[in-house]
Amino acid sequence: MQHQNWLITGVSTGLGRAFAQAALAAGHTVTGTVRNHDDLRAFEALKPGHAHGRILDVTDTGAVPAAVDETERTTGALDVVIANAGYGLEGIFEETSLADVRRQFDVNVFGAMATLQAALPHMRRRRRGHLMAVTSMAGLMAVPGMSAYCGSKFALEGVLEALGKEVAPFGIHVTAIEPGSFRTDWAGRSMTRAGRAITDYDELFTPIRQARRKASGNQLGNPAKAGEAVVRLASLERPPAHLVLGSDALRLIGAARRAVDDDIRTWETLSRSTDFPEGAQL
């Protein structure tokens, strides 16, 4: 496999760490962003000389381009960039504050967009590169009690879909990575949880919250195998626009997409009834 320079945001733990470890094991050079000096030292110790840590808050829109530009200068041209940094916000829609929702979007959507935007000019000039972002199975299906998180991931899916069509003429690939439930601390210490106050939702949501906490640490997905899958993807001449990771994600996304298709078919006549008799088709 040809040597590549990677940049991955959020490599302290979870899937970001797994992606970085797999890329390093494959012989690549990885710059990973972290939030503090302890995490930086721990990351660079994974493979001295090949693992380069960088302290970065992806919501600092001024710092992100500077970090990407400095990475290009110090480690060389970036071949693969993965906008991975993000977190989960659990809570009933009615009980979740707009301030918490804005913070969710600031990290999961705008932080990812800032990372990809900063890398894009370099790749466009070279007419090559692979941009990825970690969305979620929750970017293609939704569950109760995760409206803000699902909303942020649905938004990121739309960004990536359009971006991929914009940059394809430049030889740049764009992939949305859509993991299911992986054995990380995403559902544990990494998750923010809105408070509960409205008892009308107890019957629906209490079992969901309890089940998620119980499953934490025993999830189906293997992060190391996810890392290997992403490294394989980065070696392909024609990588996919979507990479679903995990059999649970395949099952749940498939069911959600069939439900949408059923609605479209069922209401097709009503949908068509809203046209002008003679109008321009897009």
Short mmCIF file of C-alpha atoms in Angstrom, two decimals:
data_model
loop_
_atom_site.label_atom_id
_atom_site.label_comp_id
_atom_site.label_asym_id
_atom_site.label_seq_id
_atom_site.Cartn_x
_atom_site.Cartn_y
_atom_site.Cartn_z
CA MET A 1 0.00 0.00 0.00
CA GLN A 2 1.30 3.45 -0.91
CA HIS A 3 2.30 5.66 2.03
CA GLN A 4 -0.26 8.32 2.90
CA ASN A 5 -0.45 11.38 5.15
CA TRP A 6 -3.61 11.42 7.24
CA LEU A 7 -5.30 14.05 9.40
CA ILE A 8 -7.95 12.85 11.84
CA THR A 9 -9.80 15.04 14.33
CA GLY A 10 -10.65 13.66 17.76
CA VAL A 11 -8.13 10.83 18.21
CA SER A 12 -8.01 10.69 22.00
CA THR A 13 -10.53 7.87 22.23
CA GLY A 14 -13.21 5.98 20.33
CA LEU A 15 -13.38 5.52 16.59
CA GLY A 16 -10.99 8.39 15.93
CA ARG A 17 -8.33 6.58 17.93
CA ALA A 18 -9.12 3.30 16.13
CA PHE A 19 -8.84 4.93 12.70
CA ALA A 20 -5.49 6.44 13.66
CA GLN A 21 -4.11 3.18 15.06
CA ALA A 22 -5.11 1.29 11.93
CA ALA A 23 -3.54 3.90 9.65
CA LEU A 24 -0.33 3.87 11.68
CA ALA A 25 -0.23 0.07 11.60
CA ALA A 26 -0.53 0.24 7.81
CA GLY A 27 2.58 2.42 7.66
CA HIS A 28 0.92 5.81 7.19
CA THR A 29 1.73 9.07 8.94
CA VAL A 30 -1.12 10.43 11.06
CA THR A 31 -1.67 13.87 12.53
CA GLY A 32 -4.39 13.63 15.15
CA THR A 33 -6.13 16.44 16.97
CA VAL A 34 -6.69 16.27 20.72
CA ARG A 35 -7.91 18.64 23.40
CA ASN A 36 -5.01 18.66 25.92
CA HIS A 37 -1.28 18.00 26.33
CA ASP A 38 -1.71 14.67 28.12
CA ASP A 39 -3.70 13.28 25.21
CA LEU A 40 -1.16 14.72 22.77
CA ARG A 41 1.74 12.90 24.45
CA ALA A 42 -0.24 9.65 24.65
CA PHE A 43 -1.11 9.82 20.97
CA GLU A 44 2.43 10.55 19.82
CA ALA A 45 3.68 7.62 21.91
CA LEU A 46 1.65 5.24 19.72
CA LYS A 47 4.31 5.48 17.00
CA PRO A 48 6.97 8.15 17.54
CA GLY A 49 7.89 9.95 14.37
CA HIS A 50 4.71 8.86 12.60
CA ALA A 51 1.99 9.93 15.06
CA HIS A 52 1.84 13.71 15.41
CA GLY A 53 -0.51 15.28 17.92
CA ARG A 54 -2.05 18.71 17.60
CA ILE A 55 -4.20 20.48 20.18
CA LEU A 56 -7.32 21.81 18.48
CA ASP A 57 -10.90 22.74 19.24
CA VAL A 58 -12.78 22.18 15.98
CA THR A 59 -15.30 24.84 16.94
CA ASP A 60 -12.52 27.46 16.82
CA THR A 61 -13.02 28.43 13.20
CA GLY A 62 -9.88 30.54 13.13
CA ALA A 63 -7.66 27.81 14.52
CA VAL A 64 -8.80 25.01 12.20
CA PRO A 65 -7.36 26.39 8.91
CA ALA A 66 -4.13 27.31 10.69
CA ALA A 67 -3.81 23.77 12.05
CA VAL A 68 -4.41 22.21 8.64
CA ASP A 69 -1.98 24.57 6.91
CA GLU A 70 0.70 23.86 9.52
CA THR A 71 0.16 20.11 9.12
CA GLU A 72 0.67 20.44 5.37
CA ARG A 73 3.92 22.34 5.97
CA THR A 74 5.36 20.02 8.60
CA THR A 75 4.25 16.52 7.60
CA GLY A 76 3.61 16.96 3.89
CA ALA A 77 0.65 16.89 1.55
CA LEU A 78 -2.46 15.42 3.12
CA ASP A 79 -3.93 12.44 1.30
CA VAL A 80 -6.74 11.58 3.73
CA VAL A 81 -8.66 13.86 6.09
CA ILE A 82 -11.27 12.47 8.47
CA ALA A 83 -13.53 14.89 10.35
CA ASN A 84 -14.27 12.60 13.26
CA ALA A 85 -14.60 14.89 16.29
CA GLY A 86 -18.12 14.90 17.68
CA TYR A 87 -20.30 13.77 20.55
CA GLY A 88 -23.80 12.55 21.34
CA LEU A 89 -26.60 14.57 22.93
CA GLU A 90 -29.39 12.44 24.34
CA GLY A 91 -32.71 13.99 25.29
CA ILE A 92 -36.38 14.33 24.47
CA PHE A 93 -36.88 17.13 21.93
CA GLU A 94 -39.22 19.13 24.20
CA GLU A 95 -36.76 18.90 27.09
CA THR A 96 -33.56 19.74 25.18
CA SER A 97 -32.50 23.38 25.39
CA LEU A 98 -31.75 25.26 22.19
CA ALA A 99 -28.37 26.17 23.67
CA ASP A 100 -27.52 22.46 23.88
CA VAL A 101 -28.80 21.90 20.34
CA ARG A 102 -26.63 24.75 19.02
CA ARG A 103 -23.58 23.29 20.75
CA GLN A 104 -24.35 19.90 19.19
CA PHE A 105 -24.47 21.39 15.71
CA ASP A 106 -21.43 23.57 16.36
CA VAL A 107 -19.27 20.50 17.00
CA ASN A 108 -20.86 17.81 14.84
CA VAL A 109 -21.68 19.92 11.79
CA PHE A 110 -19.73 23.17 11.73
CA GLY A 111 -16.59 21.63 13.24
CA ALA A 112 -16.60 18.96 10.55
CA MET A 113 -17.29 21.52 7.81
CA ALA A 114 -14.45 23.74 9.05
CA THR A 115 -12.03 20.79 8.92
CA LEU A 116 -13.00 19.76 5.40
CA GLN A 117 -13.07 23.34 4.11
CA ALA A 118 -9.55 23.93 5.44
CA ALA A 119 -8.17 20.83 3.70
CA LEU A 120 -10.01 21.30 0.42
CA PRO A 121 -7.89 24.07 -1.18
CA HIS A 122 -4.74 21.98 -0.78
CA MET A 123 -6.35 18.90 -2.31
CA ARG A 124 -8.00 20.90 -5.09
CA ARG A 125 -4.64 22.35 -6.16
CA ARG A 126 -3.15 18.85 -6.28
CA ARG A 127 -6.28 17.40 -7.95
CA ARG A 128 -6.37 14.47 -5.55
CA GLY A 129 -7.31 13.53 -2.01
CA HIS A 130 -9.95 11.81 0.10
CA LEU A 131 -12.20 13.72 2.47
CA MET A 132 -14.22 11.74 5.01
CA ALA A 133 -16.46 12.57 7.92
CA VAL A 134 -17.98 10.38 10.58
CA THR A 135 -21.72 10.79 10.56
CA SER A 136 -23.63 7.86 12.07
CA MET A 137 -26.36 5.40 11.28
CA ALA A 138 -28.34 8.20 12.97
CA GLY A 139 -27.62 10.31 9.90
CA LEU A 140 -29.81 7.99 7.83
CA MET A 141 -32.37 6.90 10.44
CA ALA A 142 -33.72 8.42 13.64
CA VAL A 143 -34.64 7.19 17.10
CA PRO A 144 -36.66 8.80 19.90
CA GLY A 145 -34.65 10.78 22.40
CA MET A 146 -31.84 11.73 20.00
CA SER A 147 -33.42 14.48 17.93
CA ALA A 148 -30.50 16.93 18.21
CA TYR A 149 -27.88 14.28 17.50
CA CYS A 150 -29.83 12.80 14.58
CA GLY A 151 -30.47 16.30 13.25
CA SER A 152 -26.76 17.12 13.29
CA LYS A 153 -25.85 13.88 11.53
CA PHE A 154 -28.62 14.22 8.93
CA ALA A 155 -27.28 17.73 8.23
CA LEU A 156 -23.73 16.47 7.83
CA GLU A 157 -24.93 13.76 5.44
CA GLY A 158 -26.44 16.45 3.21
CA VAL A 159 -23.25 18.49 3.28
CA LEU A 160 -21.14 15.50 2.27
CA GLU A 161 -23.53 14.41 -0.47
CA ALA A 162 -23.37 17.83 -2.13
CA LEU A 163 -19.64 18.27 -1.51
CA GLY A 164 -18.84 14.98 -3.19
CA LYS A 165 -20.57 16.12 -6.37
CA GLU A 166 -18.78 19.48 -6.30
CA VAL A 167 -15.25 18.12 -5.99
CA ALA A 168 -15.45 14.93 -8.07
CA PRO A 169 -14.16 16.77 -11.18
CA PHE A 170 -10.97 17.55 -9.23
CA GLY A 171 -10.20 13.91 -8.45
CA ILE A 172 -11.21 14.35 -4.81
CA HIS A 173 -13.30 11.66 -3.14
CA VAL A 174 -15.81 12.27 -0.33
CA THR A 175 -17.08 9.51 1.95
CA ALA A 176 -19.60 9.58 4.77
CA ILE A 177 -18.69 6.98 7.41
CA GLU A 178 -21.90 5.74 9.06
CA PRO A 179 -21.12 3.60 12.11
CA GLY A 180 -23.64 1.63 14.09
CA SER A 181 -23.13 0.87 17.76
CA PHE A 182 -19.42 0.39 18.49
CA ARG A 183 -17.68 -0.56 21.72
CA THR A 184 -16.42 2.89 22.61
CA ASP A 185 -17.33 5.33 25.37
CA TRP A 186 -19.72 7.23 23.07
CA ALA A 187 -22.77 6.13 25.10
CA GLY A 188 -20.90 6.48 28.39
CA ARG A 189 -18.80 9.41 29.55
CA SER A 190 -18.72 11.00 26.09
CA MET A 191 -22.48 11.49 25.90
CA THR A 192 -24.26 14.61 27.14
CA ARG A 193 -27.72 13.92 28.56
CA ALA A 194 -30.53 16.44 28.88
CA GLY A 195 -32.44 16.44 32.13
CA ARG A 196 -35.84 14.77 32.51
CA ALA A 197 -38.88 16.67 33.74
CA ILE A 198 -41.97 15.82 31.66
CA THR A 199 -43.50 12.57 32.88
CA ASP A 200 -45.61 12.12 29.73
CA TYR A 201 -42.47 10.80 28.00
CA ASP A 202 -41.45 8.35 30.75
CA GLU A 203 -43.12 5.29 29.24
CA LEU A 204 -41.41 5.82 25.90
CA PHE A 205 -38.02 7.11 26.88
CA THR A 206 -37.06 5.59 30.23
CA PRO A 207 -36.55 2.08 28.75
CA ILE A 208 -34.54 3.55 25.86
CA ARG A 209 -32.19 5.42 28.18
CA GLN A 210 -31.80 2.40 30.46
CA ALA A 211 -31.10 0.06 27.54
CA ARG A 212 -28.46 2.40 26.11
CA ARG A 213 -26.66 2.64 29.44
CA LYS A 214 -26.83 -1.12 29.92
CA ALA A 215 -25.39 -1.78 26.47
CA SER A 216 -22.52 0.66 26.92
CA GLY A 217 -19.29 -1.34 26.90
CA ASN A 218 -20.93 -4.36 25.30
CA GLN A 219 -21.78 -2.96 21.87
CA LEU A 220 -21.67 -5.09 18.75
CA GLY A 221 -19.11 -3.11 16.77
CA ASN A 222 -15.36 -3.69 17.01
CA PRO A 223 -13.47 -0.36 16.72
CA ALA A 224 -10.27 -2.05 15.50
CA LYS A 225 -12.14 -3.66 12.61
CA ALA A 226 -13.74 -0.30 11.80
CA GLY A 227 -10.24 1.16 11.59
CA GLU A 228 -9.13 -1.58 9.21
CA ALA A 229 -12.20 -0.98 7.03
CA VAL A 230 -11.48 2.74 6.75
CA VAL A 231 -7.82 2.14 5.90
CA ARG A 232 -8.94 -0.24 3.16
CA LEU A 233 -11.37 2.39 1.88
CA ALA A 234 -8.59 4.97 1.66
CA SER A 235 -6.61 2.69 -0.63
CA LEU A 236 -9.37 2.32 -3.22
CA GLU A 237 -9.25 4.04 -6.58
CA ARG A 238 -13.03 4.51 -6.49
CA PRO A 239 -14.20 4.63 -2.87
CA PRO A 240 -17.92 4.80 -2.08
CA ALA A 241 -19.79 7.93 -1.05
CA HIS A 242 -21.23 6.01 1.92
CA LEU A 243 -19.64 3.41 4.20
CA VAL A 244 -22.04 1.83 6.68
CA LEU A 245 -20.19 0.08 9.50
CA GLY A 246 -21.87 -2.70 11.46
CA SER A 247 -24.67 -5.17 10.87
CA ASP A 248 -26.94 -3.27 13.26
CA ALA A 249 -26.48 -0.13 11.16
CA LEU A 250 -27.29 -2.08 7.98
CA ARG A 251 -30.50 -3.41 9.53
CA LEU A 252 -31.73 -0.14 11.03
CA ILE A 253 -30.81 2.05 8.05
CA GLY A 254 -32.44 -0.44 5.70
CA ALA A 255 -35.69 -0.36 7.69
CA ALA A 256 -35.69 3.44 7.80
CA ARG A 257 -35.12 3.79 4.08
CA ARG A 258 -37.88 1.30 3.30
CA ALA A 259 -40.26 3.35 5.46
CA VAL A 260 -39.40 6.49 3.49
CA ASP A 261 -39.84 4.64 0.20
CA ASP A 262 -43.24 3.35 1.36
CA ASP A 263 -44.41 6.90 2.12
CA ILE A 264 -43.21 8.12 -1.27
CA ARG A 265 -45.04 5.35 -3.11
CA THR A 266 -48.21 5.63 -1.02
CA TRP A 267 -48.54 9.38 -1.52
CA GLU A 268 -47.15 9.65 -5.05
CA THR A 269 -50.46 10.78 -6.55
CA LEU A 270 -50.87 13.58 -4.02
CA SER A 271 -47.24 14.59 -4.56
CA ARG A 272 -47.77 14.89 -8.31
CA SER A 273 -50.98 16.88 -7.84
CA THR A 274 -49.03 19.96 -6.71
CA ASP A 275 -47.37 20.58 -10.13
CA PHE A 276 -48.25 23.27 -12.64
CA PRO A 277 -49.52 21.52 -15.79
CA GLU A 278 -46.55 22.91 -17.71
CA GLY A 279 -43.45 23.60 -15.69
CA ALA A 280 -39.71 23.17 -15.87
CA GLN A 281 -38.38 19.85 -14.57
CA LEU A 282 -35.11 20.00 -12.69
#
